[in-house]
CSV table of C-alpha atoms and ligand atoms in Angstrom, one decimal:
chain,number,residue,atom,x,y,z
A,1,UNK,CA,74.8,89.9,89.9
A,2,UNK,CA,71.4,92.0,89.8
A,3,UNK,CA,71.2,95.6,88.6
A,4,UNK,CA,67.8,97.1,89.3
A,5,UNK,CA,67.9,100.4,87.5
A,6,UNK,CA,64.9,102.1,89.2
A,7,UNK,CA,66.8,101.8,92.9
A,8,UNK,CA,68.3,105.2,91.7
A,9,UNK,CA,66.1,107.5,90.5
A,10,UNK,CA,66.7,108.6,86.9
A,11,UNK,CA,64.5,109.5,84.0
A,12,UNK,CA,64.1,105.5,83.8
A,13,UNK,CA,61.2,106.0,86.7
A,14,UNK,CA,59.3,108.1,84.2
A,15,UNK,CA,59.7,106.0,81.3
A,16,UNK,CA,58.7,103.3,82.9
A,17,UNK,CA,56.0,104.4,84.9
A,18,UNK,CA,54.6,105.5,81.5
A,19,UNK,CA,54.8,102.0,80.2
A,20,UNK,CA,52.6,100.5,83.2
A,21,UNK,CA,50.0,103.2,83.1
A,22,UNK,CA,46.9,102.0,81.7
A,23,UNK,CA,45.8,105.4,80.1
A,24,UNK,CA,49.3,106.5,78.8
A,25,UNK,CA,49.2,102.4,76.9
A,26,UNK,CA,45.9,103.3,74.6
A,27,UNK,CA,49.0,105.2,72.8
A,28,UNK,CA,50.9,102.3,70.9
A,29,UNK,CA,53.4,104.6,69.7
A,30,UNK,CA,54.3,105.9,72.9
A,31,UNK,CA,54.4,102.3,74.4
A,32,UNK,CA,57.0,101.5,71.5
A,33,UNK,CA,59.4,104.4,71.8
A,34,UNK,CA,59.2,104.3,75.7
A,35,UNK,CA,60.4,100.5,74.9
A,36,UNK,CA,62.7,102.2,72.6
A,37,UNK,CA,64.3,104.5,75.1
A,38,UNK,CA,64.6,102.0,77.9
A,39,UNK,CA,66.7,100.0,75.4
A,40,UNK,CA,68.9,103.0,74.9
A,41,UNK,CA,69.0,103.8,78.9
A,42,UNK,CA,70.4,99.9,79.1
A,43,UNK,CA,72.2,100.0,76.9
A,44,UNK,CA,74.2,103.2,78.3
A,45,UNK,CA,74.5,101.4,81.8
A,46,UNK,CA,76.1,98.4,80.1
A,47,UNK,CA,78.4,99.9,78.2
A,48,UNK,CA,80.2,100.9,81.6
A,49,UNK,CA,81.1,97.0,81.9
A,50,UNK,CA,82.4,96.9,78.0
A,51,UNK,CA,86.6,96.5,77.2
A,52,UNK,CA,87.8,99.9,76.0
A,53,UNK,CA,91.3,100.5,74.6
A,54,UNK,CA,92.8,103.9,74.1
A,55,UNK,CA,92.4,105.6,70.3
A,56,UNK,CA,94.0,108.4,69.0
A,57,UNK,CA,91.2,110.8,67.3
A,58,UNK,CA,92.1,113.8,64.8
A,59,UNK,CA,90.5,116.6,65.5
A,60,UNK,CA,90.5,119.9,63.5
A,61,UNK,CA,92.9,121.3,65.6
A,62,UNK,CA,94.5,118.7,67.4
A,63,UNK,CA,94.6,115.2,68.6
A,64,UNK,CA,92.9,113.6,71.2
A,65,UNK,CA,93.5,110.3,73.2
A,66,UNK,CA,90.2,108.7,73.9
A,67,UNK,CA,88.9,105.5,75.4
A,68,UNK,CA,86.8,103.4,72.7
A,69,UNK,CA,84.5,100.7,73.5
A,70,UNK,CA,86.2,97.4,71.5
A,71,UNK,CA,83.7,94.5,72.9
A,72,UNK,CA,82.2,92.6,70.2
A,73,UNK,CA,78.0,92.7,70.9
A,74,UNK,CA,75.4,90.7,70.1
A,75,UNK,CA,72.2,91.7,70.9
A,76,UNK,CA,69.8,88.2,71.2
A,77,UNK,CA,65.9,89.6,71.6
A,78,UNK,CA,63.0,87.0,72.0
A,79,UNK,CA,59.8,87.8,69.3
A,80,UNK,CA,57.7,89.5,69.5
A,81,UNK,CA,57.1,91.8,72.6
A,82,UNK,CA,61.0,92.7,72.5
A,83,UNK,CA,61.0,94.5,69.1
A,84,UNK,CA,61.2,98.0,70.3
A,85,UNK,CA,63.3,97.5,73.4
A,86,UNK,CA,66.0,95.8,70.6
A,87,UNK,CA,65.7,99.2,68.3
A,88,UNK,CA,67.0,100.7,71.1
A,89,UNK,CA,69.9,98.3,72.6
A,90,UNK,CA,71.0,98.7,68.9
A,91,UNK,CA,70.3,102.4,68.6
A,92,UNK,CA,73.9,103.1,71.0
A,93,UNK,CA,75.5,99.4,70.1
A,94,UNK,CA,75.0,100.9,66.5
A,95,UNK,CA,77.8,97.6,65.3
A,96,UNK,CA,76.2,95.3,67.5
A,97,UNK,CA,75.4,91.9,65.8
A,98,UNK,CA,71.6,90.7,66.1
A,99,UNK,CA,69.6,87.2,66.9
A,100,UNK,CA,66.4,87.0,67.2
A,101,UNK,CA,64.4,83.7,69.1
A,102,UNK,CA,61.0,83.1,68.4
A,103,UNK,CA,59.4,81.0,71.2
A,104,UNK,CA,55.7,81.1,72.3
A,105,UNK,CA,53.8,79.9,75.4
A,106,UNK,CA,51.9,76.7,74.4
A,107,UNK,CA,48.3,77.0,77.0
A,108,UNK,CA,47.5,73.1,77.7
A,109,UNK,CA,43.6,72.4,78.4
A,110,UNK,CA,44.1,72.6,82.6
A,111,UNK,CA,45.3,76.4,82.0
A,112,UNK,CA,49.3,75.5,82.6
A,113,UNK,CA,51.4,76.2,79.6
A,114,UNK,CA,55.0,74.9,78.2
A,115,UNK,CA,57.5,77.2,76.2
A,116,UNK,CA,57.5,76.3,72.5
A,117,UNK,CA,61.0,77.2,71.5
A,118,UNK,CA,60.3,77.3,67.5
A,119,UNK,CA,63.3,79.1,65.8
A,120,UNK,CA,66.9,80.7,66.3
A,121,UNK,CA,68.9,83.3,63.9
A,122,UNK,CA,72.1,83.7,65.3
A,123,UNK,CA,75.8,84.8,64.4
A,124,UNK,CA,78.4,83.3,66.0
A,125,UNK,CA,78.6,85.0,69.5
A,126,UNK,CA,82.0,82.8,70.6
A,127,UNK,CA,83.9,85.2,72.8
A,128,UNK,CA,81.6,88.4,72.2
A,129,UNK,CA,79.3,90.4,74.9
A,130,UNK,CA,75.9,88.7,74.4
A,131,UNK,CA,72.8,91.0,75.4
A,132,UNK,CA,70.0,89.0,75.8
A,133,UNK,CA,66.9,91.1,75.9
A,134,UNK,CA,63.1,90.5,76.8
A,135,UNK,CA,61.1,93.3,77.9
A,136,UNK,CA,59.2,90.6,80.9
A,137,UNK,CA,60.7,88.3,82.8
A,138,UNK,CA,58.4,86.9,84.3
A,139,UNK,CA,58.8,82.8,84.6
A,140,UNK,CA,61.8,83.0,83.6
A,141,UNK,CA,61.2,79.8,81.3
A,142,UNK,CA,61.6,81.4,78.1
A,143,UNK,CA,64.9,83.0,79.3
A,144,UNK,CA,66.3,79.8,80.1
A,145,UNK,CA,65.6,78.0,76.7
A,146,UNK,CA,66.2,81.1,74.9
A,147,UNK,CA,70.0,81.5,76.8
A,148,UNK,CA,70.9,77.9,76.8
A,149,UNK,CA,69.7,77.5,72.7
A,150,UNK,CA,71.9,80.6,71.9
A,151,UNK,CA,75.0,78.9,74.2
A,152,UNK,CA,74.7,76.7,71.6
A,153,UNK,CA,76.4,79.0,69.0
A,154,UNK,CA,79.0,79.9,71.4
A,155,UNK,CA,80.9,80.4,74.7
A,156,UNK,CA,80.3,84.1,75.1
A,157,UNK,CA,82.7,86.2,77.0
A,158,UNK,CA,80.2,87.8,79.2
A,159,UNK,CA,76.1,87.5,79.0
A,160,UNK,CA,73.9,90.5,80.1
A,161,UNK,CA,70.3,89.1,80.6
A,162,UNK,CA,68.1,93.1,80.2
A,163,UNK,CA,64.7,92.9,81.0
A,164,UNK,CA,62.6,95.8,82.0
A,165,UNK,CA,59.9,94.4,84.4
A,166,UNK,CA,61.0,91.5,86.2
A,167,UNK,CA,59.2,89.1,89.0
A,168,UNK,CA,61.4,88.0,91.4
A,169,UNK,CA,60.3,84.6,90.8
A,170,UNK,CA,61.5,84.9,87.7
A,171,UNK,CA,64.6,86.0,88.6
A,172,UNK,CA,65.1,83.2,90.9
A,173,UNK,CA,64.4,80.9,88.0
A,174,UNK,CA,67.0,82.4,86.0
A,175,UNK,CA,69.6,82.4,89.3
A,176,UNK,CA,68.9,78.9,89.7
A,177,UNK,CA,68.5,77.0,86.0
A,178,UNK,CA,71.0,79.4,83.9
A,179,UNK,CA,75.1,78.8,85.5
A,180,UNK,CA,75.6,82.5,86.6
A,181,UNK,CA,79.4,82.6,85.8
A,182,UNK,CA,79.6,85.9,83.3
A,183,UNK,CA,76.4,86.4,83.3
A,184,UNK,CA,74.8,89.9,85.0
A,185,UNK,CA,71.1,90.3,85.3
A,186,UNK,CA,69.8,93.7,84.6
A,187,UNK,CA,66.2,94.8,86.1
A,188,UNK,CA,64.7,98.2,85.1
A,189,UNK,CA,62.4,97.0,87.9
A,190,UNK,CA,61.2,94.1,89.7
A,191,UNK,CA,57.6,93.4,91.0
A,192,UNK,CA,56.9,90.3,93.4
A,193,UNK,CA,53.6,89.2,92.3
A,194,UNK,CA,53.4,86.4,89.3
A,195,UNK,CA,49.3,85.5,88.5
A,196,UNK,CA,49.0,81.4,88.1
A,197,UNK,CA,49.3,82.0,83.7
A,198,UNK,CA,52.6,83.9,84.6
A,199,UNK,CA,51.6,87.7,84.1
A,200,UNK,CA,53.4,89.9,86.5
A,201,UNK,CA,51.4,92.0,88.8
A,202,UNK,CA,51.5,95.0,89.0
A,203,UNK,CA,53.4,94.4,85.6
A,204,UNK,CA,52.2,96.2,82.9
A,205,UNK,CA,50.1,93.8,80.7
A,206,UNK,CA,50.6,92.0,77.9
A,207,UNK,CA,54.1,93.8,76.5
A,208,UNK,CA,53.3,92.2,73.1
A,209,UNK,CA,49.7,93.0,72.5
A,210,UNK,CA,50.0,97.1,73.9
A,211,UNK,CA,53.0,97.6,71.3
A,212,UNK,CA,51.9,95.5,68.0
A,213,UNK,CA,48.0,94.9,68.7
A,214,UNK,CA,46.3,91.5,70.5
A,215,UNK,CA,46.7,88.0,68.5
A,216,UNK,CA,44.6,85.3,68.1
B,1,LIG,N1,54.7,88.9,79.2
B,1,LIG,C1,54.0,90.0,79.3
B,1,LIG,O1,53.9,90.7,78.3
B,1,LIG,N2,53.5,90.4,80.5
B,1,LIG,C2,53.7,89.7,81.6
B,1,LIG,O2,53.2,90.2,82.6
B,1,LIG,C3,54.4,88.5,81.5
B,1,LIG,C4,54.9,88.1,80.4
């Protein structure tokens, strides 16, 4: 299943459209906390899909029967671009569990590049709602090694893949090397161009470099 967020027009569009635009990007802060929010605005959406069970709360003057979100979370994030848009997912899953991958593209002297999957901190994630964040999707390659290297760990219960540009290439990467079965790919938007060293166009850059500053 696909969910693109921007199909319904919410403060998303602005957020967003902030992130693309190449003035609003000179500000770095701004880049990170619109990463930030997006996180949060995912977050929200996917806690819709989450098991609740119902809680008795004490209130001053009463008590009230409430539905509480029980789902175990871990929220997996690929270094380095995916910083902010993690602070956010973890802002509202405030007991979420964290991983972190760090995997890099590897440029090869004809201009074509491999992913170089260097490193994996995980919990366990057996039976929990894994949230597997990267801001781009844009291959989808890193995706793949970074799913199938945290499947290792674990069988999770469900897998929500949250990226916030996507290309449809990529997504039709992900559709067809990743076994869907509980697994829901969430799109804050998805552009159809992908430039031969995998950049999306219009995309928005280089995610990494506009919130932490170009690398050698
Ligand atoms: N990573 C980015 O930061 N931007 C793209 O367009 C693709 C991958």
């Amino acid at each position: 299943m696909l969910h693109i967020l921007a199909q319904k027009n919410s403060l998303l569009n602005q957020f967003i459209a902030e992130l693309r635009d190449k003035e609003v990007q000179k500000d770095s802060l701004r880049f990170r906390k619109n990463m930030e929010r997006i996180g949060e605005v995912f977050a929200y959406e996917i806690s819709k899909h989450l098991d609740y069970k119902e809680k008795e709360i004490t209130t001053p003057l009463g008590v009230s029967k409430m539905n509480i979100p029980t789902s175990k979370i871990v929220i997996a994030t690929i270094l380095r671009a995916g910083l902010p848009f993690h602070n956010g997912l973890l802002n509202y899953f405030d007991t979420a569990e964290n991983a972190f991958i760090s995997a890099h593209r590897k440029y090869h002297k004809d201009g074509s590049f491999t992913i170089q999957f260097e490193h994996l901190s995980s919990p366990d994630i057996e039976g929990k709602i894994l949230v597997l964040s990267d801001p781009m999707l844009a291959s989808g390659a890193s995706m793949e090694i970074a799913y199938k290297a945290l499947i290792e760990r674990g069988n999770p219960k469900h897998t929500h893949i949250v990226t916030i540009i996507a290309s449809n290439q990529g997504v039709n990467y992900v559709k067809k090397h990743i076994n869907m079965k509980n697994v829901t790919i969430w799109a804050g938007d998805v552009d159809d161009e992908l430039t031969s060293k995998s950049y999306i166009v219009p995309g928005l850059g280089d995610a990494g470099d506009l919130a932490f500053g170009s690398k050698m």
